[in-house]
Structures are given as structure tokens and as C-alpha cells.
């Protein structure tokens, strides 16, 4: 378990806070009697999440990173094989440093965050099918600014996570995923194959049609083209039948190249004509006889006009040179294209001679053959797409069936445990929260006949306590933002449940005097950190006060 936390930036009225010792059961971070905000209660819980592999301390508490600057969070775990010391920096936070007992880095002790999480997973005995340590514990770290405070979606660890992924996470934590792991893998592979094939069609790497009606039209056209090809073969005295597949393929390729070169030639000729028109427009000279101009405008500045005319002549000279160079380059390209076209036409003519067929017949056949191949490929790909889609749907349906089977087991156990915990809190006077998972992709969580804020947050507490009891989950964290909405008598019972677990519970509370005497006693006995405004804040100061000049 986590036994201590330390940071040299933690201060209490100017003095280092030193090592903060933690214990099994409840660990309370206590705020002020007045309920002061921004003193570090939630920040400390976010640091606990940071120790358990989260990134939100760095990525979401940007004010802390700015005001405190670079710092290291030092911490120790104690397991059956002894104590293990580490630190994690808010700068190089994707790595974790192994340390000695004085938190000095040991040689070659820098490990990746994933390696560190693997260490925790092994030492907490959480090597279950499909489970990762962070995926498991991150869902129960319910701290302000984390996306786990959604009282209607306790399974989610982030808003963008799908319900399907959240349900799978629960199956993994309850060790029921092994029964569906193989089916889940094959379903994912089938969906990936379908998606990849669809993308290839979308970007036109392969011919395709998307509707059955288009497929049927293609089949009709294929029949027409096949008949045309057969008719062409009959009219050519069977010469086309002598074309082997390689010759037909070669003819199709040659015809395609010829069509491409014809398009390029047409485009170049259009550009060349445009250049020649522009060049001829630039040949118009500038008249130097200004007699008529002076007769009507005797005050005109002839020197200025001559200077402008000189600039125009200079510009015309530059453009003439550019037009000439461009025209030469385009003419060279045009000559090359026409040379290639002649060579291709010669090859087609040669093929006509060797097969005793006219060039016209060969070109007709090539066009028919090309269209046939495209239509057949499109229809074959439609069939393949349909098959891939049906396979993916069938596998997903089977996965849903298996998930529903496992869910029935899990749901009954969770709801039964929540019922017991809720009865302990309310002595059977109030309804318990209920988790209903309808299928692999949908679930609801609510307290029947009680939609109040306090009941909703109480539901989160009860759910997490149930998960602590029936799974290998090692710790949970509950912020004051969810606990303060729950009525005092219920808080007293919840405190007893927190304190009674052998696992670790981290909570933040304030206004200690406003709770029942029993609750205050439990808070005091479980207190690991006392915070207050100003110099009593977690980092020895607060930075949200406006400075007023006196």
C-alpha cells in the first residue's frame, strides 16, 4: 500500500511539512472550520492520483504548475517484499525515478510510467485478463477537475469514453473478461478489416459501389458488354478469341496510356494557344507622336509620360523573354507526348498485324475489356464489403451475447453489495442505487425514487465501496465536492465504512465541527493532513487573493 508522500514544496507556515504518513483504511485531508477554498485539499487528492499513475495533476492543475514551478512528488509503497521508494516530477512526468529511503535517485533507476504501472499492477495482484492498473484505479479517483465525478456514469473515467469501453473496464476489474476476451479480439479484427476496406473504397484505391441497386445496374451492364465483346469476336472471324489474357491486358494498358497522353496533349495545346495570344497582345508598340495630346492638353508633363512608356517597354521585354521560355518548354513537352503517342499507336498496330485484326477492332475490344474489368472489380468489392460487414456484425452480436451473460453475473453481485452497504448507511430506510447494464454498449445508474443531488453522490460513494469490497481495487479517493452534499447522519455511517476497510480510502473534508460527534472523531483519528488558508495551505501560501495597494 501507499505509506507516505513528501514534497519539498509542501510548507506549513514556512516550515517543510516533511513526510506525510498514510495508513490502511481512511486517510482524511482536513480543511478549515470555515470551509475555506483553494487551500490544497483537492490538490492533495490529485497528487494521490498522480502517484497512482494519473496525469491530471500536471495537465489540469495548470495554476499549481505555474505558481509552484518544477517539483518532485516523493512517495513510498510497502508490499510483502518491503518498501519501495520513488519520485515523479511534474516536468518529466512520463517517467518515474526509483530512489533510496532518503529519496535520492538510484543508479539506472529511471523507468517509464508504463513500467512503473506494471510494477504496481503486479504488487497489488491485479494481473487479470485484459486489465491495466491505470484503467482500473483511475475510475475511482473522484477528484474535482477529473472527469470521474459524473454521478450518472460511475463506470466512465473520461467523458469521451464510450459506454462499451467503460463496461469492458468493469468486466476486467471483476475478473469476468477472460470469458469474452477471445471473442472481443476477433470482433475488433473483423471491424478493422471492414473499416480498412471501406477507407480504400472511399479514397478510390479500388473500384466500388455502395448500393445493391448500383450492383444490379453493373450486372446488367456487364451482360451487355459481354454480349458486345462476343459480337465483336464473331464479326472479326474469331480473331479476338485468339487474344490470350496477357495480350488483352497489354492492349488495355496501351489503350489507357494512349487516352492519358491524348488528354495531356489537349491540355498543353490549350495552354500554348493562351500563351501565344498573351504574347501577341504585348507586341503593341507605344506611339511617340504626342502632337495631338499637346494640342488638347498643353500643360501635360511629357517627360513623365515618356518615363512611363520606358517602364512599359522594359516590362514588355521581360514578359517576352518569359513567354518565349515557357513556349519552348511546352513545345518540347508536346513533342515528347506526340512521340510517345506514335510509339503506342505503332505497338497497337503491330498487335493488330500479329492477331490479324484491324486497329479499330482492337481499340473497341480494349475499351470493352477495360470497362468490364472495372465493373466486375466494383461488384466483387461490393460482395466483399457486404461479407466483411456481415462478419463484423455477426461477431459483434456474439460478443454482445457473451457480455450480457457475464454482465448478469456481475450486475447481480454489484447491486447486491450496494444494497447491503446502503442498508448499513440508512438502516433500510432509503432505496439503494442501482446499476442496470442493458447490453455491451449501454448502462444506467441511478437511485430509484430519489433524484436529489445528495442521493446521486451517495450513489457514487456506495458504488465505490462495493467495488472495494468485491474486486481487487486497492484504493479510492472522494473529494469534498461530492461528500458535502450528503446528509450528516449518512456521512457518519459512510465514515465508519471508510474506516472499516482494509484497503485505502483518501477523502477531503472541511467544516469538521458541522458533522456529528462520531463523524468528527473518525475524521480526527484518520487525519493525515491539516490545511488552512494562507500559510497553512498545502504549499504554504495561496495565490488567488487580489493584492490591494494600501
XYZ file of C-alpha atoms in Angstrom:
550
model
C 0.000 0.000 0.000
C 0.976 3.673 -0.249
C 2.645 4.560 3.055
C 3.987 8.097 2.650
C 4.094 11.208 0.464
C 6.612 14.040 0.553
C 7.471 17.132 -1.472
C 9.976 19.842 -0.584
C 7.434 22.403 -1.807
C 4.879 21.324 0.825
C 5.027 24.017 3.547
C 3.188 24.824 6.760
C 3.743 28.416 7.914
C 7.185 28.473 6.356
C 8.292 25.056 7.623
C 8.606 21.897 5.491
C 5.740 19.504 6.055
C 8.098 16.541 5.860
C 6.892 13.018 5.216
C 3.120 12.636 5.351
C 2.372 9.159 6.688
C -0.559 7.212 5.267
C -2.360 4.160 6.598
C -4.802 1.367 5.707
C -8.444 2.378 5.768
C -9.383 6.047 5.896
C -6.918 8.886 5.218
C -8.532 12.304 5.705
C -7.276 15.629 4.383
C -8.901 18.171 6.672
C -9.680 21.751 5.698
C -10.645 24.722 7.823
C -13.671 25.074 10.058
C -14.938 27.871 7.837
C -14.756 25.739 4.699
C -12.051 27.809 3.001
C -11.406 27.014 -0.638
C -8.176 26.868 -2.673
C -6.032 25.668 0.216
C -4.955 22.386 -1.377
C -7.443 19.688 -0.320
C -8.369 18.680 -3.861
C -4.786 19.267 -4.982
C -3.506 16.709 -2.475
C -6.052 14.147 -3.698
C -4.960 14.928 -7.254
C -1.388 14.204 -6.115
C -2.579 10.833 -4.783
C -3.997 10.161 -8.258
C -0.648 11.315 -9.727
C 1.134 8.746 -7.549
C -1.224 6.079 -8.866
C -0.253 6.956 -12.440
C -2.629 9.770 -13.408
C -1.608 12.845 -15.415
C -4.360 15.284 -14.404
C -2.261 16.843 -11.616
C 0.082 18.220 -14.281
C -2.285 18.614 -17.209
C -5.305 20.135 -15.429
C -3.903 21.965 -12.385
C -2.013 24.473 -14.501
C -2.121 27.152 -11.787
C -0.185 24.841 -9.448
C 2.455 24.151 -12.088
C 2.829 27.881 -12.783
C 2.912 29.066 -9.168
C 4.927 26.243 -7.592
C 7.260 25.598 -10.522
C 9.253 22.435 -11.078
C 8.990 19.971 -8.196
C 9.092 16.298 -7.343
C 6.436 14.245 -5.606
C 8.229 11.649 -3.475
C 6.368 8.591 -2.204
C 6.789 5.074 -0.880
C 4.837 1.830 -1.141
C 5.091 -1.099 1.212
C 4.376 -4.609 -0.042
C 5.270 -8.127 1.066
C 8.795 -7.694 -0.301
C 9.451 -4.463 1.628
C 9.349 -0.736 0.946
C 9.822 0.816 -2.482
C 10.717 4.500 -2.837
C 10.074 6.662 -5.908
C 9.649 10.196 -7.092
C 7.753 11.601 -10.056
C 8.476 15.068 -11.417
C 5.842 17.471 -12.722
C 8.177 18.101 -15.691
C 9.380 14.647 -16.748
C 6.088 13.120 -15.652
C 6.071 10.306 -18.206
C 8.903 8.664 -16.249
C 9.286 7.623 -12.613
C 12.554 7.545 -10.668
C 13.420 4.750 -8.235
C 15.038 6.085 -5.051
C 16.694 5.073 -1.811
C 14.970 5.699 1.523
C 16.194 9.320 1.511
C 14.638 9.858 -1.920
C 17.977 10.071 -3.651
C 17.824 8.587 -7.161
C 19.440 5.182 -7.512
C 21.665 4.333 -10.463
C 19.796 3.200 -13.587
C 16.558 3.698 -11.658
C 14.656 5.802 -14.177
C 11.727 3.795 -15.540
C 8.868 4.644 -17.857
C 5.418 5.353 -16.459
C 4.166 2.128 -18.049
C 6.922 0.126 -16.341
C 6.012 1.734 -13.025
C 2.309 0.951 -13.508
C 3.214 -2.628 -14.369
C 5.133 -2.789 -11.070
C 2.053 -1.597 -9.160
C -0.230 -3.996 -11.021
C 1.970 -6.944 -10.085
C 2.436 -5.925 -6.447
C -1.275 -5.241 -5.983
C -2.009 -8.671 -7.504
C -4.117 -7.220 -10.305
C -2.824 -9.201 -13.288
C -6.289 -10.026 -14.589
C -7.326 -10.716 -18.197
C -7.237 -7.536 -20.282
C -6.798 -5.264 -17.246
C -4.317 -2.418 -16.890
C -3.653 -0.883 -13.489
C -4.395 2.677 -14.540
C -7.605 1.722 -16.325
C -8.803 0.107 -13.113
C -7.870 2.634 -10.448
C -8.372 5.798 -12.488
C -12.152 5.321 -12.475
C -12.377 5.514 -8.673
C -10.235 8.648 -8.190
C -13.137 11.089 -7.918
C -11.470 14.468 -7.518
C -12.513 17.959 -8.573
C -11.427 18.703 -12.187
C -11.237 14.998 -13.019
C -13.941 13.604 -15.308
C -14.940 10.903 -12.836
C -17.419 12.970 -10.829
C -20.344 12.237 -13.160
C -22.876 10.798 -10.724
C -24.873 9.195 -13.551
C -21.891 7.457 -15.171
C -19.731 5.906 -12.435
C -18.096 3.451 -14.856
C -16.613 6.188 -17.052
C -13.108 7.509 -16.459
C -13.476 10.266 -19.089
C -16.390 11.979 -20.818
C -15.256 10.893 -24.269
C -15.005 7.237 -23.251
C -17.729 5.089 -24.764
C -20.124 3.145 -22.564
C -18.884 -0.018 -24.279
C -15.311 0.678 -23.157
C -16.465 1.575 -19.636
C -18.450 -1.671 -19.330
C -15.463 -3.667 -20.581
C -13.356 -1.928 -17.928
C -15.764 -3.116 -15.248
C -15.733 -6.674 -16.621
C -11.939 -6.671 -16.489
C -11.847 -5.394 -12.910
C -14.370 -8.007 -11.770
C -12.284 -10.737 -13.481
C -15.085 -11.676 -15.871
C -13.369 -10.505 -19.050
C -11.497 -13.753 -19.672
C -14.761 -15.332 -20.839
C -15.130 -12.811 -23.652
C -11.513 -11.812 -24.377
C -11.068 -14.075 -27.422
C -14.396 -13.016 -28.927
C -13.604 -9.346 -28.268
C -10.286 -9.679 -30.096
C -11.744 -11.398 -33.164
C -14.596 -8.851 -33.264
C -12.140 -5.949 -33.220
C -10.105 -7.550 -36.014
C -13.225 -8.090 -38.143
C -14.335 -4.481 -37.665
C -10.840 -3.227 -38.514
C -10.815 -5.248 -41.759
C -14.191 -3.826 -42.734
C -13.145 -0.250 -41.888
C -9.859 -0.555 -43.788
C -11.596 -1.916 -46.880
C -14.206 0.867 -46.740
C -11.484 3.514 -46.496
C -9.733 2.076 -49.553
C -13.011 2.458 -51.443
C -13.577 5.981 -50.128
C -10.233 7.208 -51.391
C -10.773 5.319 -54.681
C -7.836 2.994 -54.367
C -10.207 0.321 -55.664
C -13.416 0.466 -57.772
C -16.591 0.197 -55.694
C -20.342 0.584 -55.470
C -22.212 1.147 -52.220
C -25.801 0.138 -53.001
C -27.496 -3.041 -54.178
C -29.226 -1.052 -56.942
C -25.834 0.061 -58.306
C -24.619 -3.534 -58.126
C -27.655 -4.648 -60.160
C -27.039 -1.912 -62.759
C -23.443 -3.066 -63.071
C -24.567 -6.655 -63.597
C -26.862 -5.516 -66.418
C -24.048 -3.518 -67.992
C -21.630 -6.458 -67.638
C -24.087 -8.661 -69.548
C -24.376 -6.025 -72.290
C -20.605 -5.612 -72.621
C -20.035 -9.366 -72.629
C -22.509 -9.682 -75.493
C -20.786 -6.813 -77.345
C -17.408 -8.494 -76.933
C -18.797 -11.782 -78.259
C -20.418 -9.995 -81.220
C -17.135 -8.225 -81.969
C -15.374 -11.583 -81.909
C -17.879 -13.063 -84.372
C -17.554 -10.114 -86.764
C -13.772 -10.363 -86.705
C -13.949 -14.016 -87.762
C -12.960 -15.155 -84.307
C -9.649 -13.294 -84.312
C -10.391 -11.771 -80.908
C -10.737 -15.237 -79.475
C -7.065 -15.781 -80.298
C -6.073 -12.996 -77.883
C -4.650 -14.559 -74.757
C -5.109 -12.903 -71.353
C -1.677 -11.282 -71.415
C -2.296 -9.744 -74.844
C -5.689 -8.472 -73.743
C -4.137 -6.976 -70.621
C -1.345 -5.380 -72.661
C -3.861 -3.945 -75.115
C -5.899 -2.483 -72.260
C -2.791 -0.885 -70.743
C -1.697 0.581 -74.087
C -5.153 1.979 -74.720
C -5.189 3.553 -71.256
C -1.789 5.169 -71.802
C -2.881 6.497 -75.190
C -6.019 8.073 -73.683
C -3.937 9.672 -70.939
C -1.443 11.144 -73.418
C -4.305 12.491 -75.545
C -5.695 14.339 -72.521
C -2.259 15.777 -71.724
C -1.774 16.887 -75.342
C -5.148 18.634 -75.381
C -4.342 20.469 -72.152
C -0.902 21.578 -73.408
C -2.305 22.811 -76.730
C -4.853 24.959 -74.866
C -2.134 26.444 -72.649
C 0.125 27.059 -75.648
C -2.602 28.906 -77.515
C -3.253 31.095 -74.468
C 0.453 31.984 -74.166
C 0.665 32.962 -77.829
C -2.392 35.198 -77.519
C -0.891 36.936 -74.459
C 2.441 37.380 -76.218
C 0.844 38.995 -79.286
C -1.055 41.393 -77.074
C 2.263 42.518 -75.649
C 3.643 43.423 -79.102
C 1.620 46.617 -79.444
C 4.081 49.487 -79.538
C 3.953 52.855 -77.891
C 3.492 55.835 -80.187
C 5.982 58.594 -79.755
C 3.921 61.281 -81.532
C 2.368 63.384 -78.820
C 1.273 66.333 -81.061
C -2.430 65.569 -80.701
C -2.006 65.155 -76.958
C -0.283 68.565 -76.627
C -2.962 70.226 -78.727
C -5.671 69.184 -76.287
C -3.580 69.177 -73.093
C -0.800 71.801 -73.462
C 0.135 71.527 -69.773
C 0.819 67.756 -69.835
C 4.192 66.528 -68.465
C 5.721 64.748 -71.474
C 8.819 63.639 -69.547
C 6.652 61.788 -67.076
C 4.735 60.055 -69.897
C 7.969 59.078 -71.646
C 9.285 57.612 -68.379
C 6.131 55.507 -68.003
C 6.426 54.385 -71.625
C 10.023 53.355 -70.975
C 8.937 51.252 -67.990
C 6.256 49.567 -70.097
C 8.802 48.703 -72.778
C 11.140 47.238 -70.159
C 8.300 45.171 -68.677
C 7.247 44.008 -72.138
C 10.808 42.859 -72.796
C 10.852 40.768 -69.615
C 7.460 39.228 -70.388
C 8.527 38.470 -73.957
C 11.515 36.533 -72.636
C 9.341 34.614 -70.146
C 6.713 33.844 -72.800
C 9.450 32.584 -75.108
C 10.966 30.287 -72.451
C 7.564 28.927 -71.413
C 6.548 28.354 -75.028
C 9.784 26.461 -75.713
C 9.292 24.223 -72.648
C 5.676 23.492 -73.512
C 6.504 22.787 -77.148
C 9.220 20.362 -76.016
C 6.716 18.585 -73.741
C 4.198 18.482 -76.567
C 6.773 16.961 -78.948
C 7.632 14.312 -76.352
C 3.960 13.410 -75.832
C 3.316 13.121 -79.557
C 6.391 10.908 -79.885
C 5.070 8.620 -77.121
C 1.637 8.521 -78.747
C 3.138 7.474 -82.090
C 5.062 4.682 -80.373
C 1.949 3.396 -78.585
C -0.108 3.554 -81.764
C 2.647 1.610 -83.538
C 2.507 -1.080 -80.821
C -1.265 -1.332 -81.171
C -0.904 -1.566 -84.964
C 1.720 -4.286 -84.583
C -0.611 -6.215 -82.314
C -3.310 -5.844 -84.937
C -0.998 -7.372 -87.560
C 0.055 -10.319 -85.382
C -3.556 -11.118 -84.495
C -4.904 -10.424 -87.971
C -7.224 -7.759 -86.553
C -7.760 -4.131 -87.504
C -6.607 -1.379 -85.188
C -10.210 -0.154 -84.850
C -11.414 -3.578 -83.700
C -8.585 -3.832 -81.192
C -9.386 -0.410 -79.759
C -13.071 -1.310 -79.463
C -12.188 -4.537 -77.731
C -9.758 -2.776 -75.381
C -12.431 -0.262 -74.360
C -14.956 -3.036 -73.696
C -12.408 -5.124 -71.794
C -11.368 -2.156 -69.634
C -14.941 -1.304 -68.660
C -15.743 -4.954 -67.970
C -12.791 -5.284 -65.618
C -13.749 -2.114 -63.746
C -17.400 -3.156 -63.357
C -16.535 -6.698 -62.292
C -13.985 -5.397 -59.762
C -16.547 -2.943 -58.367
C -19.148 -5.688 -57.935
C -16.636 -8.127 -56.456
C -15.655 -5.431 -53.947
C -19.321 -4.807 -53.142
C -19.715 -8.512 -52.365
C -16.534 -8.469 -50.264
C -17.653 -5.352 -48.380
C -21.002 -6.965 -47.641
C -19.308 -10.138 -46.438
C -16.906 -8.184 -44.189
C -19.789 -6.134 -42.793
C -21.913 -9.212 -42.096
C -18.974 -10.976 -40.449
C -18.259 -7.993 -38.195
C -21.953 -7.730 -37.247
C -22.192 -11.446 -36.508
C -19.070 -11.375 -34.328
C -20.327 -8.285 -32.503
C -23.706 -9.918 -31.886
C -21.954 -12.953 -30.407
C -19.771 -10.651 -28.291
C -22.877 -8.851 -27.033
C -24.437 -12.183 -26.120
C -21.345 -13.236 -24.150
C -21.101 -9.837 -22.480
C -24.751 -9.982 -21.428
C -24.090 -13.393 -19.847
C -21.117 -12.044 -17.881
C -22.961 -8.824 -17.071
C -25.818 -10.739 -15.470
C -23.347 -12.277 -13.011
C -21.510 -9.010 -12.340
C -24.589 -6.802 -12.131
C -26.272 -9.037 -9.577
C -23.165 -9.092 -7.374
C -22.637 -5.309 -7.541
C -26.285 -4.440 -6.884
C -26.474 -6.932 -4.037
C -23.399 -5.406 -2.394
C -24.686 -1.853 -2.919
C -27.994 -2.877 -1.326
C -26.153 -4.160 1.762
C -23.975 -1.038 2.040
C -26.954 1.272 1.563
C -28.856 -0.595 4.285
C -25.886 -0.126 6.619
C -25.962 3.614 5.951
C -29.731 4.117 6.196
C -30.898 1.080 8.197
C -33.191 0.078 5.341
C -34.991 3.445 5.255
C -33.895 4.547 1.773
C -33.582 2.989 -1.654
C -30.196 1.770 -2.837
C -28.519 2.865 -6.070
C -28.978 0.507 -8.984
C -26.715 -0.370 -11.906
C -28.534 -1.648 -14.999
C -26.413 -2.793 -17.938
C -28.792 -3.480 -20.815
C -26.172 -4.689 -23.282
C -22.477 -4.374 -24.114
C -22.840 -0.685 -25.014
C -25.472 0.777 -22.663
C -25.944 1.183 -18.923
C -27.822 3.354 -16.444
C -27.019 4.210 -12.833
C -29.482 5.907 -10.513
C -31.205 5.755 -7.149
C -34.874 4.808 -7.640
C -37.400 7.409 -6.485
C -34.632 9.799 -5.373
C -33.041 12.129 -7.921
C -31.630 14.611 -5.396
C -28.006 15.750 -5.546
C -27.153 14.150 -2.212
C -28.657 10.818 -3.253
C -26.778 10.880 -6.549
C -23.393 11.497 -4.921
C -24.201 8.992 -2.198
C -24.731 6.533 -5.038
C -21.156 7.108 -6.227
C -19.849 6.515 -2.705
C -21.851 3.308 -2.319
C -20.742 2.058 -5.737
C -17.047 2.627 -4.968
C -17.341 0.976 -1.559
C -18.957 -2.023 -3.254
C -16.093 -2.179 -5.768
C -13.553 -2.038 -2.935
C -15.308 -4.961 -1.290
C -15.815 -7.311 -4.261
C -12.817 -6.565 -6.516
C -9.043 -6.194 -6.202
C -9.284 -2.405 -6.433
C -6.706 -1.173 -3.860
C -7.802 2.426 -3.245
C -10.421 5.106 -3.883
C -10.426 8.901 -3.495
C -13.501 11.022 -2.744
C -13.348 14.810 -2.806
C -15.318 17.121 -0.539
C -17.245 18.368 -3.575
C -19.224 15.114 -3.581
C -19.298 14.382 0.161
C -20.607 17.794 1.279
C -23.951 17.158 -0.467
C -24.698 14.068 1.652
C -26.720 14.454 4.864
C -24.840 14.360 8.184
C -26.307 11.117 9.561
C -25.423 9.313 6.344
C -21.901 10.780 6.403
C -21.360 9.282 9.849
C -22.158 5.777 8.598
C -20.082 6.327 5.449
C -17.128 7.389 7.627
C -17.458 4.164 9.591
C -17.430 2.165 6.356
C -14.404 4.093 5.072
C -12.511 3.494 8.295
C -13.505 -0.165 8.433
C -11.987 -1.231 5.118
C -8.547 -2.833 4.966
C -7.843 -1.003 1.715
C -7.066 2.705 1.375
C -9.623 5.493 1.148
C -8.500 9.101 0.619
C -11.013 11.873 1.299
C -11.036 15.652 1.623
C -13.319 17.281 4.215
C -13.861 20.671 5.831
C -16.185 22.252 8.405
C -15.360 19.421 10.786
C -17.490 20.917 13.560
C -20.642 20.781 11.450
C -20.783 16.975 11.470
C -21.916 14.550 14.178
C -19.631 13.836 17.099
C -18.918 10.331 15.812
C -18.003 11.678 12.376
C -15.657 14.230 13.956
C -13.948 11.515 15.982
C -13.358 9.395 12.865
C -12.075 12.405 10.897
C -9.679 13.329 13.672
C -8.397 9.777 14.074
C -7.881 9.372 10.336
C -6.456 12.833 9.662
C -3.166 12.728 7.752
C -3.026 16.381 6.715
C -4.464 19.603 8.161
C -4.794 22.594 5.837
C -5.887 26.179 6.417
C -5.895 29.467 4.496
C -2.742 31.459 3.790
C 0.474 29.957 5.126
C -1.404 26.867 6.261
C -2.225 25.885 2.678
C -0.604 22.817 1.105
C 2.259 24.782 -0.464
C 2.488 27.301 2.390
C 0.627 30.008 0.511
C -2.388 30.692 -1.663
C -2.266 32.663 -4.906
C -5.885 33.553 -5.529
C -6.034 36.673 -3.330
C -6.121 40.053 -5.078
C -3.289 42.290 -3.882
C -4.586 45.717 -2.865
C -2.199 48.668 -2.584
C -2.583 50.450 0.757
